[in-house]
């Protein structure tokens, strides 16, 4: 009788206990003197804050935010569930975003705990489930994701994982008709939290299903469960479809795959966390011991979870990185991100292992608890009670952002390679009076990511003219430079930076040991009307543009996307890493342009392979492979005999090409026994080809002789700048439109261009920025592909409902046959 009453006791008591415990956790975090810590925490707090204030003003689905990334689509690429939950928490926190964050953390604790309690009841082990509900929040990797990474959407996914794990287990073991729909709906919620993590969950369950099929000799239900997961993802199609269909300019910040693999010893070593400060993904020694113990001794229903967890752990090792990264689609295998999924499988398998003796249960439970202790400083920190506003104010002063905000009239650029993670963007837009910035902390929503990446790369290389010219193009009247980004201040001293800034109209306002603040004194909103004498086409033109700021990068690498009229007004066209669909047509275009007086410079290393072969040729010139060691031999050129610097470290073997069939040779590689042409003209004097990968070499070394040689080919100088006229204009933002009044045609508004824009008069994109005509332009904000998203969601819902009723009828028929 006592065992029967126990579940009712827990149903009443445990949720209350969870709420009280979550409040204690939130209070500890509030008092720790470090919150809201985490790489991305402030970014997510900001998104919730934007939605909250928009909803207060009657707009529950804001389409546009002008403050980040020169204007971004607010919720198109941001998974909506965490943002809405954060906004709701902020509402209950009295409108304070920091209170909203604390409530959100408490809610995560309760959601995860109640999920485990529910699972414990369903598998008839409620006390064990109640214990796991408390443990789940404090699992080291879960705390790492929440507090160190600050990935609040993923933390919400992790809180829902026990439910999804149980639904799949029940479907495989019990085969109940309604569980198919439960899996789909639960996974739809996960997909609306973070679709990329939903994909990783699928990968983990593919491994789980494979192990289950081997253990149980049954695979049909595994396939059906996979279908349920797929339909769950499609059920979220009303948001997923618009987020996946991106314009050509919408880019997502790329991540380095290698960062998601690490030494297994570090992943399981509790001692290493004292040394690293809990800044690594952590599976845990206790979890590993439990998983291995379960692999060897547990029953069939627990085996798949234990085995899957160990496979994921091994797959996250540095050794496996080389293999997995070389697989087709391997870039999605961020294995360390699967650690919490693996841990959920370990704990769930532990929970359903009902033949394990109590002594072993207590032992492993104690080990799991002990393994959480080194991670508690993530919650406790200093317990100094310092308030977030005081911490943020100190950083705002140190980074000069506070002073920059006071003098910014249009937009601020903080060129710091996100040194402060999301804090830099939050200081500008979420703390105190906001100002617009050319950066942010939601790369998937950014249409101008490559623009700002180029600026940061140019700063590293000391290309200061490019930095300030492109900041001007992006509409920044204030610029903050983080000095330690500059690769070599000896070769590129601060004096050069100040001179470049002054040439573009910026004056140095303030500086400290780490930052310099520049201002271009302008009032109101302004754009630019620009004239570029040169243009670059191809994936490798970014570097040339940094070295020669007059070179404008074109969006398409494909020559067949251009007409003669698009390019004939330029003085110079640089081709590097270009492509084509129709080679004769591309060659005819280049020839016609050269005959019209346009100079064409072609980097031979970037010429595409001829279709059906690995030969490289263009306009009759043929590329031949050659390898140099340590450095180039002497180069005999029209500028004389050049003795170049050695290749940089890491580039001692230089794979490149020389050229045959040049009409006029302007440069050869000289050796005692042979000469290799690498530089010259084809067709006419206006088409110049350059081999030996000299443009890339110059970017690495800044060899003056090579720079002069390239300048001779380009007929431009690295000191040349595009002509820019600053033009004032007015802009007004509404809930569903942007209204612009421009004085001149072809004006760059410095606003990012999005494919969701529908305008009252013609608009176009150039370098990912919005160009408008003279007069009034009304840009209507839309949510593209919404209709397709609704159709996908409806189709998924119909399939789920249809299969559920079919499964129900099948189950009833089977019951009648057994009777």
Short mmCIF file of N, CA, C and O in Angstrom, two decimals, residues 44 67 83 196 206 441 522:
data_model
loop_
_atom_site.label_atom_id
_atom_site.label_comp_id
_atom_site.label_asym_id
_atom_site.label_seq_id
_atom_site.Cartn_x
_atom_site.Cartn_y
_atom_site.Cartn_z
N UNK A 44 20.70 36.45 -26.49
CA UNK A 44 19.35 35.91 -26.35
C UNK A 44 18.48 36.79 -25.46
O UNK A 44 17.29 36.96 -25.72
N UNK A 67 18.50 47.96 -35.44
CA UNK A 67 19.66 48.25 -34.60
C UNK A 67 20.84 47.32 -34.82
O UNK A 67 21.99 47.71 -34.63
N UNK A 83 12.67 32.72 -27.83
CA UNK A 83 12.53 34.18 -27.81
C UNK A 83 11.20 34.56 -27.16
O UNK A 83 11.14 35.47 -26.32
N UNK A 196 19.09 23.47 -35.63
CA UNK A 196 20.38 22.81 -35.82
C UNK A 196 20.61 21.74 -34.75
O UNK A 196 21.14 20.66 -35.04
N UNK A 206 19.67 8.14 -34.73
CA UNK A 206 20.04 7.19 -35.79
C UNK A 206 20.97 6.13 -35.21
O UNK A 206 20.83 4.93 -35.47
N UNK A 441 24.84 39.79 -32.68
CA UNK A 441 25.19 38.47 -32.15
C UNK A 441 24.15 37.45 -32.58
O UNK A 441 23.69 36.65 -31.78
N UNK A 522 28.74 63.90 -38.60
CA UNK A 522 27.57 64.02 -39.48
C UNK A 522 26.33 64.10 -38.62
O UNK A 522 26.29 63.56 -37.51
#
